[in-house]
Tab-separated table of C-alpha atoms in Angstrom:
chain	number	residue	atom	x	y	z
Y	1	UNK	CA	67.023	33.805	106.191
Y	2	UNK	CA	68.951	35.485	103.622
Y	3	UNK	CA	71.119	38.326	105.075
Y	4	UNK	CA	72.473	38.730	107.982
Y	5	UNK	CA	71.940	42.045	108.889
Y	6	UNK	CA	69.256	44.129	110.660
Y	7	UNK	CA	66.254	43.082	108.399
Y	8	UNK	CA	66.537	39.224	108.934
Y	9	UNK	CA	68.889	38.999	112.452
Y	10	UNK	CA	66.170	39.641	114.774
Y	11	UNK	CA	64.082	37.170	113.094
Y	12	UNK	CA	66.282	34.609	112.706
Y	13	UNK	CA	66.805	34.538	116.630
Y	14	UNK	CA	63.248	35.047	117.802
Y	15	UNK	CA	62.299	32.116	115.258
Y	16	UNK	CA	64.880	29.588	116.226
Y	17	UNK	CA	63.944	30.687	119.979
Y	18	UNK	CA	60.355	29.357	119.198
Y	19	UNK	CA	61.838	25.904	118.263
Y	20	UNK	CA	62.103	26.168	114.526
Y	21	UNK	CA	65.275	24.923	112.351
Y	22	UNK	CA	66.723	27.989	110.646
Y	23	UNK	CA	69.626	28.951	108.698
Y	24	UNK	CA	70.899	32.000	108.111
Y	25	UNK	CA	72.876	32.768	105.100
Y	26	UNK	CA	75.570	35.727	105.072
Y	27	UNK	CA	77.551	36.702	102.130
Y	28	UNK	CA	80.268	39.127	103.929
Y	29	UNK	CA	80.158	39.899	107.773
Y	30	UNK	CA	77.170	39.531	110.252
Y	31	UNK	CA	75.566	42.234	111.270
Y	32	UNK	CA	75.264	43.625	107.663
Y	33	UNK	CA	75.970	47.159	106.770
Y	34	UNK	CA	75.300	49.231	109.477
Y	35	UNK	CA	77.602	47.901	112.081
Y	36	UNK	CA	79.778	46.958	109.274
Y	37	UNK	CA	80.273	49.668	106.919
Y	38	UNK	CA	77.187	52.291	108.092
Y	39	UNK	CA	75.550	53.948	111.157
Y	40	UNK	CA	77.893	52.352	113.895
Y	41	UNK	CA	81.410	52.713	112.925
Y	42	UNK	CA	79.908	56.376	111.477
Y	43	UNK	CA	78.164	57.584	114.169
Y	44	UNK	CA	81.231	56.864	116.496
Y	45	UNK	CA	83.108	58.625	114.338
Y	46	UNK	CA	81.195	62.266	114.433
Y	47	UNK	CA	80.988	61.313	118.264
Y	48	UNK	CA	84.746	61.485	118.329
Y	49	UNK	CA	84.668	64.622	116.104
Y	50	UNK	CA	81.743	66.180	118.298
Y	51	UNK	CA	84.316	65.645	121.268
Y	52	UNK	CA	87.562	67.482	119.311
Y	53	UNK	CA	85.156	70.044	118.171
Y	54	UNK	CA	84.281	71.048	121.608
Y	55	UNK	CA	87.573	70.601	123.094
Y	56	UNK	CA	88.884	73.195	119.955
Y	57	UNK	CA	86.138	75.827	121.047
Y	58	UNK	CA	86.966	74.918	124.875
Y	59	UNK	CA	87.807	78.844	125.355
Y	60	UNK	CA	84.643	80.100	124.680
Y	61	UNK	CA	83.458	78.543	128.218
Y	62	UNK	CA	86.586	79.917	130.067
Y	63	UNK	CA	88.597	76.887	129.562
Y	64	UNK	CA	92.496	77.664	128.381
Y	65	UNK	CA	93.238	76.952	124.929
Y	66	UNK	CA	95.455	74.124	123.774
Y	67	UNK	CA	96.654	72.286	120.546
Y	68	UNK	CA	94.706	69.463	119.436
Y	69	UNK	CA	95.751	66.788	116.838
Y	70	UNK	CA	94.288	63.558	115.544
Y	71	UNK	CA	95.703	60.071	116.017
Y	72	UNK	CA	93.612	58.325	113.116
Y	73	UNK	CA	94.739	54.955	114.240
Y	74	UNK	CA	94.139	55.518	117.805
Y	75	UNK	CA	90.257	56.756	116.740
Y	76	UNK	CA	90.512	53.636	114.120
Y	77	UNK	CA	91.085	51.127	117.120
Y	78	UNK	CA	88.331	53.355	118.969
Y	79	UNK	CA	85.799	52.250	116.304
Y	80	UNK	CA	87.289	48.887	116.391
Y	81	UNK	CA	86.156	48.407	120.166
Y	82	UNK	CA	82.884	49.602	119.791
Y	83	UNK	CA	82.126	47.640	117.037
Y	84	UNK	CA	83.349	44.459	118.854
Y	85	UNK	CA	81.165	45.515	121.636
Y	86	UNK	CA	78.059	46.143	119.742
Y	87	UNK	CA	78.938	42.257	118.522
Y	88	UNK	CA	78.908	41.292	121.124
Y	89	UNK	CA	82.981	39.958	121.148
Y	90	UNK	CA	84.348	38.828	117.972
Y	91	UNK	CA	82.982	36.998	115.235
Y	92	UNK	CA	83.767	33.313	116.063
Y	93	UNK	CA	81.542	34.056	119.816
Y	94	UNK	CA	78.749	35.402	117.751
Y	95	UNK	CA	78.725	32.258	115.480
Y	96	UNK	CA	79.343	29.953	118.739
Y	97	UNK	CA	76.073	31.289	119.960
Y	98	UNK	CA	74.033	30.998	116.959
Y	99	UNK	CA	75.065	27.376	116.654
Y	100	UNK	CA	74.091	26.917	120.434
Y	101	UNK	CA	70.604	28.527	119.354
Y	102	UNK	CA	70.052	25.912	116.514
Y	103	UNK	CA	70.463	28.824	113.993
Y	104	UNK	CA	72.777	27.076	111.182
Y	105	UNK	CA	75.482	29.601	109.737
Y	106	UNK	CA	75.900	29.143	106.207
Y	107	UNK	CA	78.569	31.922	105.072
Y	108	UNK	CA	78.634	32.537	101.006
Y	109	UNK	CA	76.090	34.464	98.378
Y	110	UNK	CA	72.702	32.949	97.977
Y	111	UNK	CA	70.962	31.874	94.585
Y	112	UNK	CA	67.539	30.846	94.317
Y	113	UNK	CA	67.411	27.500	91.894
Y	114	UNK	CA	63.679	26.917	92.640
Y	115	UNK	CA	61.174	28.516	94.581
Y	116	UNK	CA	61.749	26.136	97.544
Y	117	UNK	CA	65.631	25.658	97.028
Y	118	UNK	CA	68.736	27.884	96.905
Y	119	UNK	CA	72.591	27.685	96.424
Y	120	UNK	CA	75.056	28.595	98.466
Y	121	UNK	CA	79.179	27.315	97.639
Y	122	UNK	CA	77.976	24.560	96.059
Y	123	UNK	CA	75.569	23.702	98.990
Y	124	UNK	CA	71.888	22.895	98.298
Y	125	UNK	CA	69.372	24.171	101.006
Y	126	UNK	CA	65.834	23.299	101.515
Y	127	UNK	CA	63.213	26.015	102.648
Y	128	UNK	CA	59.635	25.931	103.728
Y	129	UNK	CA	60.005	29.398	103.924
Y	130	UNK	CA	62.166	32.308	103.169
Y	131	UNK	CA	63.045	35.971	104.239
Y	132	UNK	CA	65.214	38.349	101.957
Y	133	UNK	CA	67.361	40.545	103.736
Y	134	UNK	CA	70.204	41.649	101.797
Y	135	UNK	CA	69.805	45.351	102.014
Y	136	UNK	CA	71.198	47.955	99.737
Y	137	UNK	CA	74.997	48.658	98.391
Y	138	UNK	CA	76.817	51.692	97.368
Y	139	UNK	CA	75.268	53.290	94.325
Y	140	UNK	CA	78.139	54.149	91.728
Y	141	UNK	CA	77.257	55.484	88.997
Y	142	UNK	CA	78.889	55.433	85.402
Y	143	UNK	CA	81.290	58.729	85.228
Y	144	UNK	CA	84.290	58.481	82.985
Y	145	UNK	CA	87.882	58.101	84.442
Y	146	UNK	CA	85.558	56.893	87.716
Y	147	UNK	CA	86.618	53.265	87.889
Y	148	UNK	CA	90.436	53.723	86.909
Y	149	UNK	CA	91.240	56.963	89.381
Y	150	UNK	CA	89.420	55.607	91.835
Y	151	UNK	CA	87.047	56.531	94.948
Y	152	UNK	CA	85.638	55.735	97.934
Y	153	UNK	CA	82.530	54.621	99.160
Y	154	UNK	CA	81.081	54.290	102.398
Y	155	UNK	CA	82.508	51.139	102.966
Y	156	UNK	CA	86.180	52.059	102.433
Y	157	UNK	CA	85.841	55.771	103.793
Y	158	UNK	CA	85.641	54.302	107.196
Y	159	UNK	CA	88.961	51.903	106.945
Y	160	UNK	CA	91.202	54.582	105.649
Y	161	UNK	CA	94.779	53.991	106.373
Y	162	UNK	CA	95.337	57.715	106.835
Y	163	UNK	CA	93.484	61.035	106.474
Y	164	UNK	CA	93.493	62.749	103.177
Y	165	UNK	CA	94.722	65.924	102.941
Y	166	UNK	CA	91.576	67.490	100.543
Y	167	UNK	CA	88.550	65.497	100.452
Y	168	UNK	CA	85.348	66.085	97.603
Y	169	UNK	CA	82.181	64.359	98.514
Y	170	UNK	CA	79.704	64.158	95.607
Y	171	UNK	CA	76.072	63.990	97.433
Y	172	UNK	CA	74.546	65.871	100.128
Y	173	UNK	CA	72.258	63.625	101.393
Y	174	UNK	CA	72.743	62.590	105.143
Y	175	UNK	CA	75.727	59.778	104.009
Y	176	UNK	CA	77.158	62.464	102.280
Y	177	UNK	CA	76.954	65.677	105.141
Y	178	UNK	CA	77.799	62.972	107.736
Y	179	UNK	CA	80.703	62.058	106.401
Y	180	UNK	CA	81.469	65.743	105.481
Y	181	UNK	CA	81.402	66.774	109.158
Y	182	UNK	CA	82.968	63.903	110.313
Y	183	UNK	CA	85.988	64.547	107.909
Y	184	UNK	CA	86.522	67.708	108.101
Y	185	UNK	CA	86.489	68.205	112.021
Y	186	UNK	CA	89.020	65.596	111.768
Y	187	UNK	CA	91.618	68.080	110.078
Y	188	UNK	CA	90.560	67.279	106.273
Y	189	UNK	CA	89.728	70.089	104.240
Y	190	UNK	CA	86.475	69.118	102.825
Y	191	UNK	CA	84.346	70.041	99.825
Y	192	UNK	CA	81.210	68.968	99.704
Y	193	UNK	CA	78.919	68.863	95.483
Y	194	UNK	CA	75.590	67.993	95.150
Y	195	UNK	CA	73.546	68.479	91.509
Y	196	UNK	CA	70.359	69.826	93.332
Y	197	UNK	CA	70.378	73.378	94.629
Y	198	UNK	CA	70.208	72.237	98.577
Y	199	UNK	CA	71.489	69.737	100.617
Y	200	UNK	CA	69.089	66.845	102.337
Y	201	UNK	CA	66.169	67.341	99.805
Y	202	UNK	CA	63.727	65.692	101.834
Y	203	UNK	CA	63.942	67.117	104.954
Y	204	UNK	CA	62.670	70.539	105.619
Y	205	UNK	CA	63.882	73.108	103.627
Y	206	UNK	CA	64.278	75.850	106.217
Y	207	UNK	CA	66.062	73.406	108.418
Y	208	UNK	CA	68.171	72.139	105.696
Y	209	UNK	CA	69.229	75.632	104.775
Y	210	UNK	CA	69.971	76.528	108.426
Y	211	UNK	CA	72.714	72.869	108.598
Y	212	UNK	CA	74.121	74.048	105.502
Y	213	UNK	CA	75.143	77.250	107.476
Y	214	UNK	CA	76.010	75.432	110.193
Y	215	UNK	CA	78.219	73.185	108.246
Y	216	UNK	CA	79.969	76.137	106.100
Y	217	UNK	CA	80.967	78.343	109.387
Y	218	UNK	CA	82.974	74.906	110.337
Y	219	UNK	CA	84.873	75.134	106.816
Y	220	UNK	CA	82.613	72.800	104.922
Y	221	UNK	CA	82.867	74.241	101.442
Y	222	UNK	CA	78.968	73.497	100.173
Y	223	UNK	CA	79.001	73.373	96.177
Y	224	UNK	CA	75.116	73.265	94.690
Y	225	UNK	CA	74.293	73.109	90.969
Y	226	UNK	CA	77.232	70.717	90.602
Y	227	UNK	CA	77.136	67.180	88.423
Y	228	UNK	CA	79.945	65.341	88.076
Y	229	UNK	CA	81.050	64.481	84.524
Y	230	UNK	CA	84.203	63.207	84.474
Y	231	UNK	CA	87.495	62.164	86.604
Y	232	UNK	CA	90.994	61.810	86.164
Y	233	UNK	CA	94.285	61.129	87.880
Y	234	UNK	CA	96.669	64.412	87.821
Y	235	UNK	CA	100.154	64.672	89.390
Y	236	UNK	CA	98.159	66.722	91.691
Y	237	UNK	CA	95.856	64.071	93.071
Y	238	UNK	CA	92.579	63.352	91.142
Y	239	UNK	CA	91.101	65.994	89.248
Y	240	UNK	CA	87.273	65.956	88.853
Y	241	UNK	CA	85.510	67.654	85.978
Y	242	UNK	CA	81.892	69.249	86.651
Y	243	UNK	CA	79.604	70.134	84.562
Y	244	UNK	CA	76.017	71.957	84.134
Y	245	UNK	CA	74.490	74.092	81.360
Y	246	UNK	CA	77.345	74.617	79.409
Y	247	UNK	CA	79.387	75.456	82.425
Y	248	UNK	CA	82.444	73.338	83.586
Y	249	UNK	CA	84.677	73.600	86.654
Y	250	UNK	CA	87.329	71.530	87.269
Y	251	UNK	CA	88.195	70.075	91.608
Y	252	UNK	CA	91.979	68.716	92.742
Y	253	UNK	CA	91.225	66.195	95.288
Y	254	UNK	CA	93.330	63.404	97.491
Y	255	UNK	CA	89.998	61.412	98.008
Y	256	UNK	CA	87.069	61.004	96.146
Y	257	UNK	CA	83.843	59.740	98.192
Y	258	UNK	CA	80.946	59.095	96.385
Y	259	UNK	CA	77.474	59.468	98.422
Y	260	UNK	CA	75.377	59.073	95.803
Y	261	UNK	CA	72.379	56.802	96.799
Y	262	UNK	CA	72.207	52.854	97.169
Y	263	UNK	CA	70.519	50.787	95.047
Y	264	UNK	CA	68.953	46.663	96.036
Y	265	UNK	CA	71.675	44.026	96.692
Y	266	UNK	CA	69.524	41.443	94.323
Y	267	UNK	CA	71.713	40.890	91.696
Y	268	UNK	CA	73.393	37.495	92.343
Y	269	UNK	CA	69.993	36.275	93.866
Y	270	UNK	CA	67.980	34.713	90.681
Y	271	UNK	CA	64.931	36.376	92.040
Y	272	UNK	CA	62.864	34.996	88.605
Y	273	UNK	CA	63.934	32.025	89.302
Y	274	UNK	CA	61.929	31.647	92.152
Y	275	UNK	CA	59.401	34.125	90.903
Y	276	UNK	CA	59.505	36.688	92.886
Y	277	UNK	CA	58.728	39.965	91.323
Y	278	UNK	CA	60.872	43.262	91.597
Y	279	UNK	CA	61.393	46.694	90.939
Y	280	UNK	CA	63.926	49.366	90.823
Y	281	UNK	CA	63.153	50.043	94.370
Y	282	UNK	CA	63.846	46.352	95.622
Y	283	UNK	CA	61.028	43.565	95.843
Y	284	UNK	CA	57.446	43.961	95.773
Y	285	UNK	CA	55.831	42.969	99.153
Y	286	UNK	CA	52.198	43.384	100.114
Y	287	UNK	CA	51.248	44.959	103.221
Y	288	UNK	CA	52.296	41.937	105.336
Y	289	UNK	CA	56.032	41.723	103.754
Y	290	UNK	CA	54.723	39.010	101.470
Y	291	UNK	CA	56.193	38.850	97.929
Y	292	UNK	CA	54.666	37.719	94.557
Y	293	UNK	CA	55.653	34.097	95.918
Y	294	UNK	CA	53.642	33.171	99.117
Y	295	UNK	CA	56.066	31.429	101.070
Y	296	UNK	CA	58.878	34.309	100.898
Y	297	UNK	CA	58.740	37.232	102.214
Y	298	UNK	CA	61.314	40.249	102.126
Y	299	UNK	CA	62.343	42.755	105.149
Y	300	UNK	CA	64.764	45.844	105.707
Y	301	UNK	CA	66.192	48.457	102.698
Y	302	UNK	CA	64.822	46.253	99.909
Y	303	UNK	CA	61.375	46.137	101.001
Y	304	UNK	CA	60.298	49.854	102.456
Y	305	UNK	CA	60.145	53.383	101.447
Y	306	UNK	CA	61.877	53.992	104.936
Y	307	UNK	CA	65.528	52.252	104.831
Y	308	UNK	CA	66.786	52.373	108.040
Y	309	UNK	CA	67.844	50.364	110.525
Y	310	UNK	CA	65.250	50.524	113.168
Y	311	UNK	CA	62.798	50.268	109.969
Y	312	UNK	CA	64.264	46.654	109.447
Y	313	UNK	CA	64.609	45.317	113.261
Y	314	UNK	CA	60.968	46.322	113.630
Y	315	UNK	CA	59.727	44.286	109.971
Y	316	UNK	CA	62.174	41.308	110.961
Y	317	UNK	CA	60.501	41.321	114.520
Y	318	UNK	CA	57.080	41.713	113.137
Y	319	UNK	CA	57.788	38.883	110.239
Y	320	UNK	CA	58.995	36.035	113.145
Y	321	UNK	CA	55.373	36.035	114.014
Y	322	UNK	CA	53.496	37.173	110.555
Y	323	UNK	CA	54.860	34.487	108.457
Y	324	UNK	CA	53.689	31.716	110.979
Y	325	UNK	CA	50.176	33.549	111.225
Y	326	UNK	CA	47.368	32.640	108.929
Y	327	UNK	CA	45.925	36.351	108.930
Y	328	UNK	CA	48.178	38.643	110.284
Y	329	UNK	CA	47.914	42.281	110.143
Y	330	UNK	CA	49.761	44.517	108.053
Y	331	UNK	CA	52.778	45.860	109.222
Y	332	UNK	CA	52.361	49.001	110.728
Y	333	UNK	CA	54.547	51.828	109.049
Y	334	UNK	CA	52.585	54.976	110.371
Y	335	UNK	CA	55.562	57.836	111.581
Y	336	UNK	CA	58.717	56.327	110.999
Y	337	UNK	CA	61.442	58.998	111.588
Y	338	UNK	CA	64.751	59.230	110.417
Y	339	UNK	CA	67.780	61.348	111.405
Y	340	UNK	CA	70.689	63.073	109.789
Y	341	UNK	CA	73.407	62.235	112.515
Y	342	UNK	CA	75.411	66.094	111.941
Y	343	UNK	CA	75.783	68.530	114.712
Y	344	UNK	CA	73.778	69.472	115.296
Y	345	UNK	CA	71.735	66.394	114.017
Y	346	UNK	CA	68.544	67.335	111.365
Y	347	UNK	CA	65.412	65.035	112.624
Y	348	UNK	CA	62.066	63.770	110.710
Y	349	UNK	CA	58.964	62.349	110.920
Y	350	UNK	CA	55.952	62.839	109.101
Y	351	UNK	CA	55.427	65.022	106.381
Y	352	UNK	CA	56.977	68.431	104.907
Y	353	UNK	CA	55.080	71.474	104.055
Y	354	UNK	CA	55.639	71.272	100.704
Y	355	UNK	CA	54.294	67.607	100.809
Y	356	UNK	CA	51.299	69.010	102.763
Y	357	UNK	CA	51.146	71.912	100.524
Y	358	UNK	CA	51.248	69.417	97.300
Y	359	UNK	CA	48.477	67.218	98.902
Y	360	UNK	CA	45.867	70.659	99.729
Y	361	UNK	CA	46.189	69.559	103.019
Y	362	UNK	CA	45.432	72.713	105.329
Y	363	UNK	CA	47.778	73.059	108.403
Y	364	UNK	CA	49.633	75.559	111.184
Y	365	UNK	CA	53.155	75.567	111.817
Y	366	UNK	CA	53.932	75.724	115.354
Y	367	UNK	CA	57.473	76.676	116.003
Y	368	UNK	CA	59.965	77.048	119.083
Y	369	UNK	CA	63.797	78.568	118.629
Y	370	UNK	CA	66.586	76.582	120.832
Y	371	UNK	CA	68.079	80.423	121.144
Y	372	UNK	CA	65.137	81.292	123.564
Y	373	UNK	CA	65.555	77.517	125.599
Y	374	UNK	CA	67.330	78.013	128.754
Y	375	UNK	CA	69.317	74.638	128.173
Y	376	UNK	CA	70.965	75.816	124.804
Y	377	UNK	CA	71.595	78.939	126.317
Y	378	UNK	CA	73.464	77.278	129.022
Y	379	UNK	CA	75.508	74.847	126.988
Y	380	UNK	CA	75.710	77.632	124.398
Y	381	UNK	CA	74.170	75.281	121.715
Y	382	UNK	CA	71.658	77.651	120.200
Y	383	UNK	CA	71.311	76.655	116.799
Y	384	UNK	CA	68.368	75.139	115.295
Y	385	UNK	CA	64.885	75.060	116.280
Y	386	UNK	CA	61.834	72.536	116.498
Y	387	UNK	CA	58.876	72.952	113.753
Y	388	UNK	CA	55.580	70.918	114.155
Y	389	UNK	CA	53.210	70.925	111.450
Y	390	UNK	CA	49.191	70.806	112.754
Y	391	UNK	CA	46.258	70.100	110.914
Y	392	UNK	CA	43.199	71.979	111.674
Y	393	UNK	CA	41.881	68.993	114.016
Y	394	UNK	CA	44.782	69.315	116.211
Y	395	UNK	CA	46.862	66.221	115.012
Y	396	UNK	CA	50.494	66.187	114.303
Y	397	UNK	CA	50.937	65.792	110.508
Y	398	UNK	CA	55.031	66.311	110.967
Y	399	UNK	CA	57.479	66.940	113.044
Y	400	UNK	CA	61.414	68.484	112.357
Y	401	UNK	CA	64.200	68.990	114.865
Y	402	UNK	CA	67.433	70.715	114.027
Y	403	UNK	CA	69.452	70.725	117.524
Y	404	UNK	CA	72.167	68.648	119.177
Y	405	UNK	CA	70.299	65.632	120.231
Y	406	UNK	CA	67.555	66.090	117.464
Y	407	UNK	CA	67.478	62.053	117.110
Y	408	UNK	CA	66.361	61.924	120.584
Y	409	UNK	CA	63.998	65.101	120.610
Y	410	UNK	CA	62.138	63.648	118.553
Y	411	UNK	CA	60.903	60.487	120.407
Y	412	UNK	CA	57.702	62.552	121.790
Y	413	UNK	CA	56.504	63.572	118.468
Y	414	UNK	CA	56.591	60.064	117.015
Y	415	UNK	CA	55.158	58.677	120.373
Y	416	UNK	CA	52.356	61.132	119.766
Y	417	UNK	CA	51.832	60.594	115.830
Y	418	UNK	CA	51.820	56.576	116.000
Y	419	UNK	CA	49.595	56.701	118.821
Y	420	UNK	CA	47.463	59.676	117.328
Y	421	UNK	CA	47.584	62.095	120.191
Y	422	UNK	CA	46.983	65.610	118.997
Y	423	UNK	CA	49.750	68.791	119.506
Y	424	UNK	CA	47.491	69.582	123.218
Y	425	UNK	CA	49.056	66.324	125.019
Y	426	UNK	CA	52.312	67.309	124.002
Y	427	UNK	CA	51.487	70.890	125.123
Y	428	UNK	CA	49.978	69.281	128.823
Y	429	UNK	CA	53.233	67.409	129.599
Y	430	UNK	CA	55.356	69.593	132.319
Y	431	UNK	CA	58.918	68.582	131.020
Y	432	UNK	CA	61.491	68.536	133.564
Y	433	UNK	CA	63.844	72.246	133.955
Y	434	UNK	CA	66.197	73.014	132.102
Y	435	UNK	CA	66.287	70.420	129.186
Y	436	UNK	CA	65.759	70.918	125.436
Y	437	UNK	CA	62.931	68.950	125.146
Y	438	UNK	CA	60.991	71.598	126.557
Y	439	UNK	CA	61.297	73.552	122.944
C-alpha cells in the first residue's frame, strides 16, 4: 500500500484484518493530507471562526456587546488536539497498533524498480499486489519573483506562526474561499483573485453568486478577471503584479496563499517502470480501480474525477475486497457530493443546469428559500436556499444547498439519487418541526 492516507488506510487495515501480510509505505505523516495539511485542521479552523463570528454579532439576539480578540496560538494548540484526537493519540500509538495488526510501517518515498518490486531508503520490498495512494500536492505554478518572495500553500497556511496583517489568496475555488473566510474572520484583512469571472466554477452559478455576497458583506474583498503575472518583495511586504488584456494592477500583501489547484503526487514513483500508464489527471484505472498493470491498482485523488476524502475511504474499502475477487463489480461512483465548507457552506451533488442544459437534457427546477423556513428565521440564518433539479420522469438529476449546515442537508438528496428514488419520496417524508431540512 503506497500512501498512507485516506485512499489506501482503510484498506490496508481491513486487509491485514483478513489475515494478509501488508505493508504500508508513507513518505511524510499518516493520515495523508487531509488530517495533515487539508479538511481537518481547516475545517476546525472556520469552526473556530464560525464561533467568533457569532459571538461578534452576539447583539443582534439581545446579547451585550463585548471585545473579542484572537489568541492564534491558543486556536493553534486547539487544532493540535483535535488532530491528535482524530489520530487517535500521537503518532508512535498509531504505529504501535499497526504493528500489533501485522501491517508493516515502512516510512520513506516509494519507487517502483519492477512491476513486482519497489524501493524505499534503500529497502527492497516484494509485492503480489499493489495499491497507489499518494494523492495530490499543492499546484504552483511558474510566476516570476514566485519562488524567491515566497508564498504559502495549504500546507504552511495552517502552521503560521502568527496572523498576517493583509492576506491575497489567488483562487476561488473552495481551498481558496475556505481559507478566505477562515482568515479573515480571524482579524486578517483578506483579498481574495481569481482569473475566471466567479468564484467556485462548478457549483451552481446562482448559488455561487449568492456566497460571493455573503463573503463580501464580511469584508472579503472578491477580485474576478484577475491573473497573476508576476511577484516581488517591496519594503512594503510583497507586491503582486496582475495582469489581463493589456490591463495591470499591482496588490501589497504580508502573505501570499496560492489556491490554485493540485496536481498527482507521481513524480518520484517510476510509474513506467512498472508500466503503469498515466495521465495529467493521475493514473488510468478501469472501472474496478485496476491500472494498465493487473496486479496494481490505484485509489483516492489520483484515480477519480471526485477527489475527496470520503471518495477515497469508500474506493480503499471497496478495493480490500475487489482486488482479492476474480469478477468484482465496478466501483460504484453514481452521486458523489462534495461541499464548500464556508458559512454558510455551498453543497453538490449531481449535475448543474448548465451541464443539463449542455447535454439537451429537459428538466424543472424545484426551489425552496431558507428566508421562508421557520428554523432560519429563528436562528436568524436566512441566507441561501436549496435548488433540486428534476427530470421529466420525476428523478433527481442534482441537487445544491447554500445554508449553514449545507454538508449535512444534503444527505437526503444523495440518499435519494444513489438509490434512485424520485423528488415524490423526498416530498412524502414528514420532517421533524422546526429544522432546515424541511426546505
Amino acid at each position: 500500500m503506497i500512501g498512507g492516507g485516506a485512499g489506501g488506510s482503510a484498506c490496508t487495515q481491513m486487509v491485514a484484518d483478513a489475515g494478509y501480510r501488508v505493508a504500508q509505505i508513507e513518505r511524510d505523516h499518516l493520515g495523508g493530507t487531509c488530517l495533515n495539511y487539508g479538511c481537518d485542521p481547516t475545517k476546525t479552523l472556520l469552526h473556530i471562526g464560525q464561533q467568533l463570528h457569532q459571538a461578534v454579532r452576539a447583539e443582534r439576539y439581545g446579547l451585550p456587546h463585548k471585545q473579542w480578540g484572537v489568541d492564534w496560538a491558543a486556536v493553534r494548540q486547539r487544532v493540535d488536539e483535535v488532530q491528535r484526537e482524530m489520530r487517535g493519540g500521537e503518532p508512535e500509538e498509531a504505529r504501535r497498533r499497526m504493528r500489533h495488526d501485522g501491517i508493516d510501517l515502512v516510512m520513506g518515498e516509494a519507487a517502483f524498480v519492477s512491476p513486482h518490486e519497489i524501493a524505499v531508503n534503500g529497502q527492497r520490498l516484494y509485492g503480489q499486489r499493489f495499491l497507489i495512494a499518494t494523492g495530490q500536492e499543492p499546484l504552483v505554478p511558474a510566476i516570476p519573483g514566485l519562488s524567491d518572495t515566497g508564498f504559502l500553500t495549504n500546507r504552511e497556511a495552517i502552521y503560521l506562526s502568527e496572523l498576517p496583517a493583509r492576506l491575497a489568496v489567488i483562487g476561488s475555488g473552495p481551498l481558496g474561499t475556505e481559507f478566505a473566510q477562515l482568515f479573515q474572520r480571524l482579524g486578517v484583512a483578506v483579498t481574495l483573485f481569481d482569473e475566471g469571472d466567479k468564484i467556485l466554477p462548478k457549483d451552481d452559478p446562482e448559488l455561487a453568486s449568492a456566497l460571493a455576497q455573503c463573503l463580501s458583506d464580511e469584508g472579503i474583498d472578491i477580485r474576478t478577471g484577475r491573473r497573476l503575472k508576476a511577484v516581488q518583495p517591496s519594503s512594503a511586504g510583497k507586491e503582486l503584479l496582475f495582469g489581463q488584456d493589456n490591463n495591470e494592477e499591482r496588490f501589497l500583501c504580508d502573505e501570499l496563499l496560492l489556491a490554485l489547484g493540485r496536481r498527482p503526487a507521481l513524480q518520484a514513483l517510476q510509474l513506467p517502470v512498472a508500466g503503469v500508464d498515466t495521465n495529467k489527471e493521475g493514473i488510468v484505472v478501469d472501472g474496478t480501480l485496476r491500472t494498465s498493470v493487473p496486479h496494481i491498482w490505484a485509489a483516492g485523488d489520483i484515480a477519480t474525477d471526485y477527489p475527496f476524502t470520503h471518495t477515497a475511504v469508500a474506493q480503499s474499502q471497496y478495493l480490500a475486497e475487489a482486488i482479492f475477487a476474480e469478477d468484482p463489480p465496478p466501483f460504484d461512483n453514481r452521486a458523489i457530493p462534495w461541499v464548500t465548507y464556508t458559512d454558510p457552506a455551498l453543497a453538490h451533488v449531481g449535475q448543474t443546469e448548465q451541464e443539463l442544459q449542455e447535454s439537451g437534457v429537459e428538466y424543472r427546477v424545484a426551489q425552496a428559500h431558507f428566508s421562508d423556513i421557520p428554523r432560519a428565521q429563528i436562528t436568524g440564518e436566512t441566507a441561501g436556499q436549496v435548488k433540486l433539479l428534476v427530470g421529466n420522469d420525476g428523478q433527481l438529476l442534482g441537487g445544491h444547498i447554500l445554508a449553514s449546515g449545507a454538508g449535512d442537508l444534503i444527505a437526503p438528496i444523495v440518499l435519494a439519487m444513489r438509490n434512485d428514488l424520485p423528488i415524490s419520496a423526498l416530498q412524502s417524508v414528514i420532517f421533524p418541526y422546526p429544522t432546515l431540512v424541511q426546505a
